[in-house]
Coordinates of N, CA and C in Angstrom, one line a residue:
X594 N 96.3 -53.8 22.7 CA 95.3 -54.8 22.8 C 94.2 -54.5 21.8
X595 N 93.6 -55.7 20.8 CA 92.5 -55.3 20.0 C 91.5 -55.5 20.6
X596 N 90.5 -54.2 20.7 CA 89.3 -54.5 21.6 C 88.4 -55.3 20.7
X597 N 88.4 -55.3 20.0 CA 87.5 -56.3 18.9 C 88.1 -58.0 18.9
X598 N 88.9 -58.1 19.1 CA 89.7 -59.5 19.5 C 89.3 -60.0 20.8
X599 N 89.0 -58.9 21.7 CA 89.2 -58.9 23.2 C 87.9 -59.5 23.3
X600 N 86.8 -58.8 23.0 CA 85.1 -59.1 23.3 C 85.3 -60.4 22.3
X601 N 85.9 -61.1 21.2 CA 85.1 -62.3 20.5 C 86.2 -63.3 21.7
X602 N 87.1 -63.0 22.4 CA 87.6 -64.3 23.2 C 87.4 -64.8 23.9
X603 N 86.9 -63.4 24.9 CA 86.5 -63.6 26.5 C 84.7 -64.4 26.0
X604 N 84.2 -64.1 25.2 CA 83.3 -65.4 24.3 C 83.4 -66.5 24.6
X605 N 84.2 -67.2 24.1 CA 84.4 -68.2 24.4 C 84.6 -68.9 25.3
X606 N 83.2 -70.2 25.2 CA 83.2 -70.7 26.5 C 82.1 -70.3 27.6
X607 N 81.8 -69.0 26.9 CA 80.9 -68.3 28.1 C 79.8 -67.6 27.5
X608 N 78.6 -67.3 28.0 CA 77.5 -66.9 27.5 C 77.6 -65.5 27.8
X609 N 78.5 -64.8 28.7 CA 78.4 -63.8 29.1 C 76.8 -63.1 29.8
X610 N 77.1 -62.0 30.2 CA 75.7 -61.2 30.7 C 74.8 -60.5 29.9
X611 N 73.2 -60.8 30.3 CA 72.3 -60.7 29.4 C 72.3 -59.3 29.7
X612 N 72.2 -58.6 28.5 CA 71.4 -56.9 28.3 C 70.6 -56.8 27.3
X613 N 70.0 -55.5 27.1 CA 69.2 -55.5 26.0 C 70.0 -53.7 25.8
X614 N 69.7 -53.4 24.2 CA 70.3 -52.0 23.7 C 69.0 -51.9 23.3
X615 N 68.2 -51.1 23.2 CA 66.8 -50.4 22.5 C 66.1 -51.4 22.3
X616 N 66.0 -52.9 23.3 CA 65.1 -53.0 23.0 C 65.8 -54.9 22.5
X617 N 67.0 -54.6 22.2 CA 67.4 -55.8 21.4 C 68.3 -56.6 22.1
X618 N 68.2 -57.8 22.0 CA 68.7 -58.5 23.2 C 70.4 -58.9 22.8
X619 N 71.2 -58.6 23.6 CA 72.7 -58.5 23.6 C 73.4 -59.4 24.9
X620 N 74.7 -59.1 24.9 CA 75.2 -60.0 25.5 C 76.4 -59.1 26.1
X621 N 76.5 -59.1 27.1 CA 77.8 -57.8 27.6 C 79.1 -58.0 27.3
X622 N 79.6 -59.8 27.0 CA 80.5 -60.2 26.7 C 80.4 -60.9 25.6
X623 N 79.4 -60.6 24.7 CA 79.5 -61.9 23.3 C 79.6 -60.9 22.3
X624 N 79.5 -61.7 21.1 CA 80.1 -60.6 20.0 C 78.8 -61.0 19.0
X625 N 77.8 -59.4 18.6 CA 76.9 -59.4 17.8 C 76.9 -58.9 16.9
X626 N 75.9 -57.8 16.4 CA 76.0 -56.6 15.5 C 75.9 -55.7 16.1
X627 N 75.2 -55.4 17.4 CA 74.9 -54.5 18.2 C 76.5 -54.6 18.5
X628 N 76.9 -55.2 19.3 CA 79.0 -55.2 19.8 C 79.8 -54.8 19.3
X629 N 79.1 -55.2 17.5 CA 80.1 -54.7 16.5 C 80.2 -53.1 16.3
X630 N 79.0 -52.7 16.4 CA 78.9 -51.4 15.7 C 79.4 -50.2 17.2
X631 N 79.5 -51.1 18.5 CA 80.5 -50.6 19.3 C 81.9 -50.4 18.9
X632 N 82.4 -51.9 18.6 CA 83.8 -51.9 18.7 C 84.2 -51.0 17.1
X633 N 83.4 -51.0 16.1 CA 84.3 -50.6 14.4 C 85.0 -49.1 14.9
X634 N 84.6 -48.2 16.0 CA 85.9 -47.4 15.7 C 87.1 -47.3 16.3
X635 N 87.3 -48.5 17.2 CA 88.6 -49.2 17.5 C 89.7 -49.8 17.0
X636 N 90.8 -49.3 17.2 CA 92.3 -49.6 16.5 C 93.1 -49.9 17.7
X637 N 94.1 -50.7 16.9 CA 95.4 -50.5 18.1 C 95.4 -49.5 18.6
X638 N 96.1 -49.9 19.9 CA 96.8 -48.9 20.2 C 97.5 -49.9 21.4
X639 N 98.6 -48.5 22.0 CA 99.5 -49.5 23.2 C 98.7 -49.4 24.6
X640 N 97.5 -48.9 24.9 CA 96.9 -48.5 26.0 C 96.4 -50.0 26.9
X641 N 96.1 -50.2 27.8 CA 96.0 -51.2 28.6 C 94.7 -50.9 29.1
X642 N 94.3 -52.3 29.7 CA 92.8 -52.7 30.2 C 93.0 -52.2 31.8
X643 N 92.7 -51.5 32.6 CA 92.7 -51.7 33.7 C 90.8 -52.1 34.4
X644 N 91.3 -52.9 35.2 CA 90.0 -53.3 35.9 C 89.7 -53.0 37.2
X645 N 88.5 -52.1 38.1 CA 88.9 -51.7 39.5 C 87.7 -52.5 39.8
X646 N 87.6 -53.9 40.9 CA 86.8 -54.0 41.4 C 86.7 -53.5 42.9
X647 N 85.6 -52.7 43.1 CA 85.1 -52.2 44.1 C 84.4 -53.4 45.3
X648 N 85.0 -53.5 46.2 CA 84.5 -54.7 46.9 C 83.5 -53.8 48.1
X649 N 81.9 -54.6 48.2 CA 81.2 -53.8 49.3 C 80.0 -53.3 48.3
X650 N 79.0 -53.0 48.9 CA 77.7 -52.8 48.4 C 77.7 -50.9 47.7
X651 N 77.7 -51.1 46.6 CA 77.5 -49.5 45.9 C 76.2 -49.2 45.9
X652 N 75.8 -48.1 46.2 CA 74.2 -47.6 45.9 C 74.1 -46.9 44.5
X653 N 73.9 -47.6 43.7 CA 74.1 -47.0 42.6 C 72.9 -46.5 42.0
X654 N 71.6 -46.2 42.6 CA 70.6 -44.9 42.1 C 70.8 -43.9 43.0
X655 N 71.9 -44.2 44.0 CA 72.4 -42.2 44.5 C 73.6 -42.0 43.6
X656 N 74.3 -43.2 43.1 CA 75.5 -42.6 42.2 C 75.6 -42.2 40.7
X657 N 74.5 -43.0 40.1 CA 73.8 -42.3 38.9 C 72.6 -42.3 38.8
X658 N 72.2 -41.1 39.5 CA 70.2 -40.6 39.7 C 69.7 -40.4 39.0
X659 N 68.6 -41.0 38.6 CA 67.3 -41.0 38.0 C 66.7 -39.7 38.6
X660 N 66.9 -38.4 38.5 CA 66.3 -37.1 39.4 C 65.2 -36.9 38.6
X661 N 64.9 -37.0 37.3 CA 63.6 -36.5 36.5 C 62.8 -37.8 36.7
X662 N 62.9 -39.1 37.5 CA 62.0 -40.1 37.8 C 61.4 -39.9 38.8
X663 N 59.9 -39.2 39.2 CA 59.3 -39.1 40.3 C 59.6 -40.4 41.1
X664 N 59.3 -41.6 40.4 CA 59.6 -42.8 41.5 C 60.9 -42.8 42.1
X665 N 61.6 -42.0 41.8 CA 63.2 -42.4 42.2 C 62.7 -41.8 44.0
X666 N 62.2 -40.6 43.9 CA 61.9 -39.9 45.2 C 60.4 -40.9 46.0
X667 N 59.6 -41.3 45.3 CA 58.5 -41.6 46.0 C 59.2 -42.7 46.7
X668 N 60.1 -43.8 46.3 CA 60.4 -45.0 46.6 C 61.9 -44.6 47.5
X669 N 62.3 -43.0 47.7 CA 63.4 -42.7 48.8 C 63.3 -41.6 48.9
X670 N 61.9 -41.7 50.0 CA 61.8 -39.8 50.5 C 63.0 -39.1 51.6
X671 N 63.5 -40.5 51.4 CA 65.0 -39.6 53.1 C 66.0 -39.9 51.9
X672 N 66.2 -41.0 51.4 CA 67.8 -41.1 51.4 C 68.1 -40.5 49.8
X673 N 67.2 -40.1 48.8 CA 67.2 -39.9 47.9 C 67.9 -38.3 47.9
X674 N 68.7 -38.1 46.6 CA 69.4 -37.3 46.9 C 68.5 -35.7 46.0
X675 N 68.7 -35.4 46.5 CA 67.3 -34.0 46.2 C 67.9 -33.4 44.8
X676 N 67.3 -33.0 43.8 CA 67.8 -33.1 42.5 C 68.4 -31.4 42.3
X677 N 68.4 -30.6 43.1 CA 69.0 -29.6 43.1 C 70.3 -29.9 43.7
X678 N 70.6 -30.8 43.9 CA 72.2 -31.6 44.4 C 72.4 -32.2 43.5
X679 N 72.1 -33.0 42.2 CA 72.3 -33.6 41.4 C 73.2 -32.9 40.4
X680 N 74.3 -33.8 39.9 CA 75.2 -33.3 38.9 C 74.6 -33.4 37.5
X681 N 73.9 -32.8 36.5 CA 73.0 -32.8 35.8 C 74.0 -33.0 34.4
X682 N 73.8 -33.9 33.4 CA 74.4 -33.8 33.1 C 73.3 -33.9 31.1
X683 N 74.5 -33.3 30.3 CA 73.6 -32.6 28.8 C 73.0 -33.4 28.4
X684 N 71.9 -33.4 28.0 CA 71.0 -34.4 27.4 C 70.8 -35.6 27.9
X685 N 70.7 -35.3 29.0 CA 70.4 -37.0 29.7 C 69.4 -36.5 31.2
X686 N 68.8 -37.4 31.4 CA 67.6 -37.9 32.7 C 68.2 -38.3 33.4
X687 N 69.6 -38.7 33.2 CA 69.9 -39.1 34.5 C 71.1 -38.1 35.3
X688 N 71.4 -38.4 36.5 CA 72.9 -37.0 36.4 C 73.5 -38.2 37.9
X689 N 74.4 -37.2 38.3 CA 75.5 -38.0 39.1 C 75.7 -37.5 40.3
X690 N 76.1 -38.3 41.4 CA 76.4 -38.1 42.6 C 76.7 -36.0 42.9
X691 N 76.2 -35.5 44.1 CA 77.3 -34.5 43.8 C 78.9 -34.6 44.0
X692 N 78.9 -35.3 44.9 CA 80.4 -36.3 45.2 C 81.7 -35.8 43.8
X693 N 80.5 -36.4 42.7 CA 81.4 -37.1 41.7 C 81.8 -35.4 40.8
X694 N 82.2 -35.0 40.9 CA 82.4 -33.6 39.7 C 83.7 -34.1 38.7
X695 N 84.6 -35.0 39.1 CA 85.8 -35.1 38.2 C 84.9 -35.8 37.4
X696 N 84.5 -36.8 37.9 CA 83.4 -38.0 36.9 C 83.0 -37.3 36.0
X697 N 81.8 -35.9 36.1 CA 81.1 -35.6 34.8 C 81.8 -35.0 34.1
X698 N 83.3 -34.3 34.8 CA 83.9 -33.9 33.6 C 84.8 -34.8 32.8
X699 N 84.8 -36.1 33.5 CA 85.6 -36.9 32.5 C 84.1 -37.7 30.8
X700 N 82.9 -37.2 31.7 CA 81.7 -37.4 30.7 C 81.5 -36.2 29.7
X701 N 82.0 -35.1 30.1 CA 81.4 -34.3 29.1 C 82.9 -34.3 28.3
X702 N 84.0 -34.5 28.6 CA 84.9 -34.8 27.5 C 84.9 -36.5 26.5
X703 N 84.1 -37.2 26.9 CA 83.7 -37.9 26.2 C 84.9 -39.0 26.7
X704 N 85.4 -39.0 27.9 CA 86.4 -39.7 27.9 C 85.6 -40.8 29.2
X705 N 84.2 -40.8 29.6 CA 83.9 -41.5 30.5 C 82.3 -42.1 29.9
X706 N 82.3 -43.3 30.2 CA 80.8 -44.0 30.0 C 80.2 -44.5 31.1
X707 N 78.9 -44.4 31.1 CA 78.3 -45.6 32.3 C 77.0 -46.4 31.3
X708 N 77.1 -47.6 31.8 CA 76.6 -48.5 31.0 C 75.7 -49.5 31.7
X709 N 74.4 -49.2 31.8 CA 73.2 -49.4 32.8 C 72.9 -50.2 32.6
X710 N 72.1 -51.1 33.8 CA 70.9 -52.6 33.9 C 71.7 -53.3 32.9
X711 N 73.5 -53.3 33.4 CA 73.8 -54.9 32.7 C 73.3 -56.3 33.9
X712 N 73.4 -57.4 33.1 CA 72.8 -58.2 34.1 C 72.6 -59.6 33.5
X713 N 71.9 -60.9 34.3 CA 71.7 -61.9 33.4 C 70.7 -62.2 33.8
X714 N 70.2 -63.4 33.5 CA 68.7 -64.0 33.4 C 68.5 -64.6 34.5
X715 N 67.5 -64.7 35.0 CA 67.4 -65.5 36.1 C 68.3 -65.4 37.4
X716 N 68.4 -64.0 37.7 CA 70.0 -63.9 38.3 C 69.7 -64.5 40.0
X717 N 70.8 -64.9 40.4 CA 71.2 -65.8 42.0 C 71.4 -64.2 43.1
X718 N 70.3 -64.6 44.0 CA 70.6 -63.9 44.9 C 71.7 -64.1 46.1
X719 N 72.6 -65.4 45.8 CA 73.6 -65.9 46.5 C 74.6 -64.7 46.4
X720 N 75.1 -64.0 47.6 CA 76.0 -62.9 47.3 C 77.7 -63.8 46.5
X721 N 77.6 -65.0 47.1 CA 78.9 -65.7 46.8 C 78.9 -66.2 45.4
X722 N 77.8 -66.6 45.0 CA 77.5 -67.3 43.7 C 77.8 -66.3 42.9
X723 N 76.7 -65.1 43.3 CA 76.7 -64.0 42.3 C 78.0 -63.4 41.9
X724 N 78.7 -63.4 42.9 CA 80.2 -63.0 42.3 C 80.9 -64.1 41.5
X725 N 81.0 -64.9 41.9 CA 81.5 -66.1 40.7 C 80.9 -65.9 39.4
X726 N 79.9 -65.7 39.5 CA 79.2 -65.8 38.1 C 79.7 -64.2 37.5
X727 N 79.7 -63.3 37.7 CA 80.1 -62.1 37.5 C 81.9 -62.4 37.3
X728 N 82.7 -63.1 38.0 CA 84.1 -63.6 37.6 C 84.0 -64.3 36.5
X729 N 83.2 -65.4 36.1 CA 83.5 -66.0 35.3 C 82.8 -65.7 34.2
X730 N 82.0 -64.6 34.0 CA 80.9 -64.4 32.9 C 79.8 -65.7 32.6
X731 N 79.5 -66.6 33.6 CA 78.5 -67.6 33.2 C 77.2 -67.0 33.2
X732 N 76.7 -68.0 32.4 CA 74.4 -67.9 32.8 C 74.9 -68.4 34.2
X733 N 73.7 -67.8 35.0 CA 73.2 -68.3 36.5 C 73.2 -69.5 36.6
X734 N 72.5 -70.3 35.3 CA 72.5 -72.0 35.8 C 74.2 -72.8 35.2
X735 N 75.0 -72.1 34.9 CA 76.1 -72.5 34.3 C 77.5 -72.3 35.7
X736 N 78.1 -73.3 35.6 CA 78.9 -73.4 36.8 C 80.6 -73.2 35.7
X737 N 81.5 -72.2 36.0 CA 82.7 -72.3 35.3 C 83.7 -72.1 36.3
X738 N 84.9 -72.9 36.4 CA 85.9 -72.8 36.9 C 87.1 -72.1 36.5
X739 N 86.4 -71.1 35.0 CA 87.6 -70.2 34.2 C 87.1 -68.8 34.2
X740 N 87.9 -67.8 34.4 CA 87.4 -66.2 34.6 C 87.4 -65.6 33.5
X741 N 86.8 -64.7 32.9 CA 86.7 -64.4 31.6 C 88.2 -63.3 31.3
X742 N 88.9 -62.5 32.3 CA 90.0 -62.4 32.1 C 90.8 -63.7 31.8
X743 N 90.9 -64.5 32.3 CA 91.9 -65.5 32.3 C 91.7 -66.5 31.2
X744 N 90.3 -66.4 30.3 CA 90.2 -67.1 29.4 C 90.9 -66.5 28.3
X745 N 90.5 -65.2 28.1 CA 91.5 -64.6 27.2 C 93.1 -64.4 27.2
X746 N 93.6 -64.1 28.3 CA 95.1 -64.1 28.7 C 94.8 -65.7 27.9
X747 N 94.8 -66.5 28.5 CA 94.9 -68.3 27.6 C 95.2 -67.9 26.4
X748 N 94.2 -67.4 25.8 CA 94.1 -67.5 24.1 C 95.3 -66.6 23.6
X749 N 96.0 -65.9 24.6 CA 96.4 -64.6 24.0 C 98.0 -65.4 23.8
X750 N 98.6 -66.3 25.1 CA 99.4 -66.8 25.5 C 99.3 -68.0 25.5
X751 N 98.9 -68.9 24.7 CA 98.8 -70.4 24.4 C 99.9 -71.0 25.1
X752 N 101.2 -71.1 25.1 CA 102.6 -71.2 25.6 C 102.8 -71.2 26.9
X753 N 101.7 -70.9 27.8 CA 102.0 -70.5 29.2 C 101.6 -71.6 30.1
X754 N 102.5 -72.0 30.8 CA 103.7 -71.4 31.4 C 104.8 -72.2 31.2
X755 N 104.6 -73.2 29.8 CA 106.0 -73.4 29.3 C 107.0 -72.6 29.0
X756 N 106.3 -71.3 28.1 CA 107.1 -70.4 27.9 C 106.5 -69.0 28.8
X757 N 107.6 -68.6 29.1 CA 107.1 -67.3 30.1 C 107.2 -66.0 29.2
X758 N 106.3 -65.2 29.5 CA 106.3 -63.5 28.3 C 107.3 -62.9 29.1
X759 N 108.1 -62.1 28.3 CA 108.9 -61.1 28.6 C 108.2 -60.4 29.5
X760 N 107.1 -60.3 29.4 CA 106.4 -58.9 30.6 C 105.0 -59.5 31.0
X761 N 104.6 -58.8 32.3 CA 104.0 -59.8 33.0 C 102.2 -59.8 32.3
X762 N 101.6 -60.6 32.1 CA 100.5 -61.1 31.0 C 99.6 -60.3 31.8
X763 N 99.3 -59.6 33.0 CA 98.5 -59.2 33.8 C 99.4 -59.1 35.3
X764 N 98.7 -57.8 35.9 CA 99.0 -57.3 37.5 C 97.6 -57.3 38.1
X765 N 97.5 -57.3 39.4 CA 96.6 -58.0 40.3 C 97.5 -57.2 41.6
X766 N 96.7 -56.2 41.8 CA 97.0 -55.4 43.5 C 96.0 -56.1 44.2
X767 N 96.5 -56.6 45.1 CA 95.4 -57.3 46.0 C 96.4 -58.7 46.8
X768 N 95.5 -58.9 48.3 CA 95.4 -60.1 48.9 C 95.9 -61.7 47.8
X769 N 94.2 -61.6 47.1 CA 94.2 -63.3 46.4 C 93.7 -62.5 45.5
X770 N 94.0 -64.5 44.6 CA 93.9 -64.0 43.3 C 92.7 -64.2 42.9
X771 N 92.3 -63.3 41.7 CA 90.7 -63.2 41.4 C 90.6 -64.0 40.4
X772 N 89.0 -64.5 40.6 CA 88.4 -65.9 39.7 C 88.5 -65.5 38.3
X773 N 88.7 -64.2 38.0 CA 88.0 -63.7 36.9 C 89.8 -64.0 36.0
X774 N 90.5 -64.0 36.7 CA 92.5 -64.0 35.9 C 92.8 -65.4 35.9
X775 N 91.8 -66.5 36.5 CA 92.1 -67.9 36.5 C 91.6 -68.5 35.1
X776 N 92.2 -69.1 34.6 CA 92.6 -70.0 33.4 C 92.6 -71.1 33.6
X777 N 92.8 -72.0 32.1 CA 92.9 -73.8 32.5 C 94.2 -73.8 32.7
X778 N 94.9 -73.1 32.7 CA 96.5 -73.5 33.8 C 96.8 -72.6 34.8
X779 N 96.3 -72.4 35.3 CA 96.4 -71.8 36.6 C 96.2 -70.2 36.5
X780 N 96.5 -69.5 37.5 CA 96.5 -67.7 37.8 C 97.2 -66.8 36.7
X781 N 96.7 -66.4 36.1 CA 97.1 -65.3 34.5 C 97.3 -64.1 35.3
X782 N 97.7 -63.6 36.7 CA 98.1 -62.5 36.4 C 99.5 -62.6 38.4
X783 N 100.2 -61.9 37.8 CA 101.5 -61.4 38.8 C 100.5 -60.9 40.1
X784 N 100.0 -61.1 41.6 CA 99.7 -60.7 42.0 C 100.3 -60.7 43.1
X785 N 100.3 -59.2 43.8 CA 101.2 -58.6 45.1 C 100.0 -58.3 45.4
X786 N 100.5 -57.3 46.7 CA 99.7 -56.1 47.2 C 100.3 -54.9 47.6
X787 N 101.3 -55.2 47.4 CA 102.2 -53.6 47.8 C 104.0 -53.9 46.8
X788 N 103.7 -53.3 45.9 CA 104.8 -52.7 44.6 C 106.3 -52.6 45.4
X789 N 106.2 -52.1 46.3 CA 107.3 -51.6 46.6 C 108.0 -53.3 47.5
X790 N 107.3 -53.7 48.2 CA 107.3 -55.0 49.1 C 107.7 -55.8 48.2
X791 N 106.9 -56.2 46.9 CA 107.2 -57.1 45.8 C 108.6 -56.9 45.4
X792 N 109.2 -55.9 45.3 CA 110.7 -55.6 44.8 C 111.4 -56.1 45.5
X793 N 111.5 -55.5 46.7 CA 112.2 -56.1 47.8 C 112.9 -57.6 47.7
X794 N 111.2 -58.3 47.8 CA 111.6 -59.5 47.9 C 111.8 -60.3 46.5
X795 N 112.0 -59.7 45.3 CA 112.8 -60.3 44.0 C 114.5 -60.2 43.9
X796 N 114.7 -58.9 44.8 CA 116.3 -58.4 44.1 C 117.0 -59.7 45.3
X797 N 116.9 -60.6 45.3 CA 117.9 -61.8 45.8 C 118.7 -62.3 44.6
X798 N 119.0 -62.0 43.4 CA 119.2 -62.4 42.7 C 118.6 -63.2 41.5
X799 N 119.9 -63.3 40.5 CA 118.7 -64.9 39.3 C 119.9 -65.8 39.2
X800 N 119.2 -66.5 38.7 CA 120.4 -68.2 38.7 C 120.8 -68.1 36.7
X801 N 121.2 -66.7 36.2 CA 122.2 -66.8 35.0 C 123.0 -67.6 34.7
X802 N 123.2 -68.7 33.9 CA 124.4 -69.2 33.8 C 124.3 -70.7 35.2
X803 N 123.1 -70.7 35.6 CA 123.6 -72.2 36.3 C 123.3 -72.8 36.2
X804 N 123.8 -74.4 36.4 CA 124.0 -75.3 36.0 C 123.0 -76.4 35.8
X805 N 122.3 -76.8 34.9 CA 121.3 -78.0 34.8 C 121.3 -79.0 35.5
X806 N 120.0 -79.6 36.4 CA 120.2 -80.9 36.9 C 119.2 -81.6 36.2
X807 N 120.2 -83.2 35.7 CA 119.0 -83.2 34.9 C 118.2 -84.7 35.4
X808 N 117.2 -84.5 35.4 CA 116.6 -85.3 37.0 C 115.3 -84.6 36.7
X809 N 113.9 -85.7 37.4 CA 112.7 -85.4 37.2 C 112.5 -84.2 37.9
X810 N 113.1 -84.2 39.2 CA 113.4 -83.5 40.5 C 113.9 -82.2 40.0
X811 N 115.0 -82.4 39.0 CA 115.4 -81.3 38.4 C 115.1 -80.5 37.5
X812 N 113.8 -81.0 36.8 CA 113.4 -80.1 36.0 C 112.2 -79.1 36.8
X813 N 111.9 -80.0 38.0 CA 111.1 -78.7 39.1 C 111.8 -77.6 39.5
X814 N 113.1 -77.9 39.8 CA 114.1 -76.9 40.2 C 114.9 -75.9 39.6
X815 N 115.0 -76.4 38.0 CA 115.1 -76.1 37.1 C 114.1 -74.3 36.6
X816 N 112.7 -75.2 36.2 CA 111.8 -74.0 36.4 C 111.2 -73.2 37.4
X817 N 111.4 -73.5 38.6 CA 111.3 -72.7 39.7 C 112.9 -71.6 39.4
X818 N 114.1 -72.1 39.0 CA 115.1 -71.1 39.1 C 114.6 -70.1 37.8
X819 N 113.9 -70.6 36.7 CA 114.0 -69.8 35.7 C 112.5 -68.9 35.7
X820 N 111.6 -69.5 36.5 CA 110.5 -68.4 37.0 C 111.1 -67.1 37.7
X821 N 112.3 -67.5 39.1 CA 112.5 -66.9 39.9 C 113.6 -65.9 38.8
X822 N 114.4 -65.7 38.3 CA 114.8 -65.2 37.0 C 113.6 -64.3 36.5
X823 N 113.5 -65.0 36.1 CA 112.4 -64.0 34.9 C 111.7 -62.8 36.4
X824 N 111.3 -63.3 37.3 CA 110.7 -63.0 38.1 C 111.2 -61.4 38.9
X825 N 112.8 -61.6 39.0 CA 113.5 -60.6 38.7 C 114.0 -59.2 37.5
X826 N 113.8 -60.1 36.4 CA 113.7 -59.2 35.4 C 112.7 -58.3 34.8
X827 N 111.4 -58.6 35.4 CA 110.4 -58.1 35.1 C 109.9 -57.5 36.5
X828 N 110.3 -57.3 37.4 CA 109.8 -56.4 38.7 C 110.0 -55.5 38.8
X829 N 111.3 -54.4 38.2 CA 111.1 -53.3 37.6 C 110.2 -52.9 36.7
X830 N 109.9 -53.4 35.5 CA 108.5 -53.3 34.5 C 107.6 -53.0 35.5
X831 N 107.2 -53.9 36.8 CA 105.8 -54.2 37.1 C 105.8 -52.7 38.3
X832 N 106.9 -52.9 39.0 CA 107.2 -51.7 39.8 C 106.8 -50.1 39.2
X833 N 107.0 -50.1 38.0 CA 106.8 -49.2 37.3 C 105.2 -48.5 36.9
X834 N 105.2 -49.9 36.4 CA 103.4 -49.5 35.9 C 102.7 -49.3 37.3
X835 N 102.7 -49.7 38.5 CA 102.3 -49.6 39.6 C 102.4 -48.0 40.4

C-alpha cells in the first residue's frame, strides 16, 4: 500500500478532520505540505493498514497524561492519576497510563505514535452523528453516505464488483459493517465475526465448471455462484491473516 497514494484518496470527496501542527492549519485526511513532509520517507512495502476501533468512552488524559500540567490535577484531584504512577516518557510532558508499559516500549523503539487534539470544526455533540462524521471523514455541517476507507478501496478497485480481486480488498471482524468500508457500491470489506465459523460455512463447495443460464434471472444466479466460488477460494487467505 502507498501511504502517500492512501492520504491523497481518502481526500477525495471529503474535507477530512481539522488539526493544526505548530500552529498551522492541517487536515488529518487531506494532502498538504505539512502531510507531505510526513509521508516523503514512505516506500512500498507489502505491510497492511490495520484499523482497531475501540467502541465505548476512552479517558484519554488518564491514558496519555499531561502530569507536568498542574491543571491536569486541579481539574482531577481524585481521579487523576498521581504522576509518580505515570509512565514518563524522554523528552516529552506528557507520559502514559501505568497500565500501558508495552505501549512505551513500542514508543521508545520508535515503532509507536500518538497524535493529539485531532478533531473538526464546529464539532456535533450528537454521540450518533459524531460517529458518522468520524466514519465518513466529513465537516460537521457535511452529510456523506461514503466512509473514507471505502472511498479509497473504490479508487483502488474501480472494477468492483464486476470483477472480484483475487484476495479480499479488506476484512472486518465484527457484528455489522462499518460506515467508514462503505462505498458508492456497496460494503468494501469481507465481514465475519469469528474466522473459524466463516470457514465452516464456505467449504460447501464452488460451482467450477457449471453450466450457464442465460436468462436475466440467470445472470443473478450466475454471480451469486461465482461470488460463492471466489468466496471459497479466498477463505483460507482470510482464515489465515485472522
Amino acid at each position: 500500500m502507498r501511504r502517500r497514494d492512501f492520504i491523497k484518496t481518502i481526500a477525495v470527496g471529503s474535507a477530512g478532520a481539522a488539526l493544526s501542527f505548530n500552529s498551522i492549519p492541517m487536515r488529518a485526511l487531506g494532502e498538504n505540505s505539512v502531510t507531505s513532509k510526513f509521508l516523503n520517507p514512505f516506500i512500498d512495502t507489502d505491510k497492511v493498514l490495520v484499523v482497531i476501533e475501540l467502541l465505548g468512552g476512552n479517558d484519554g488524559l488518564n491514558t496519555v497524561i499531561p502530569y507536568q500540567d498542574s491543571q491536569y490535577y486541579i481539574k482531577r484531584p481524585v481521579i487523576g492519576i498521581p504522576a509518580g504512577n505515570v509512565l514518563t516518557l524522554p523528552g516529552s510532558t506528557m507520559g502514559l497510563h501505568p497500565s500501558l508499559t508495552e505501549l512505551k516500549n513500542l514508543m521508545i523503539d520508535g515503532k509507536l505514535a500518538v497524535v493529539q487534539n485531532v478533531g473538526y470544526a464546529n464539532p456535533n455533540f450528537s454521540h450518533f452523528r459524531a460517529t458518522d462524521i468520524w466514519h465518513t471523514a466529513s465537516n460537521s455541517n457535511q452529510i456523506l453516505t461514503t466512509g473514507w476507507l471505502g472511498r479509497y478501496l473504490r479508487e483502488e478497485y474501480p472494477n468492483y464488483p464486476g470483477t472480484l480481486p483475487a484476495d479480499p480488498m479488506s476484512i472486518q471482524i465484527g457484528t455489522n459493517s462499518d460506515l467508514s468500508l462503505i462505498s458508492q457500491v456497496g460494503n468494501m470489506a469481507l465481514t465475519f465475526q469469528d474466522p473459524n465459523q466463516f470457514y465452516q460455512l464456505t467449504q460447501g463447495g464452488t460451482y467450477s465448471g457449471y453450466e450457464r443460464v442465460k436468462t436475466y434471472a440467470g445472470d443473478e444466479l450466475n454471480f451469486a455462484r461465482k461470488v460463492s466460488s471466489r468466496l471459497s477460494s479466498i477463505c483460507n487467505k482470510s482464515k489465515r491473516s485472522c
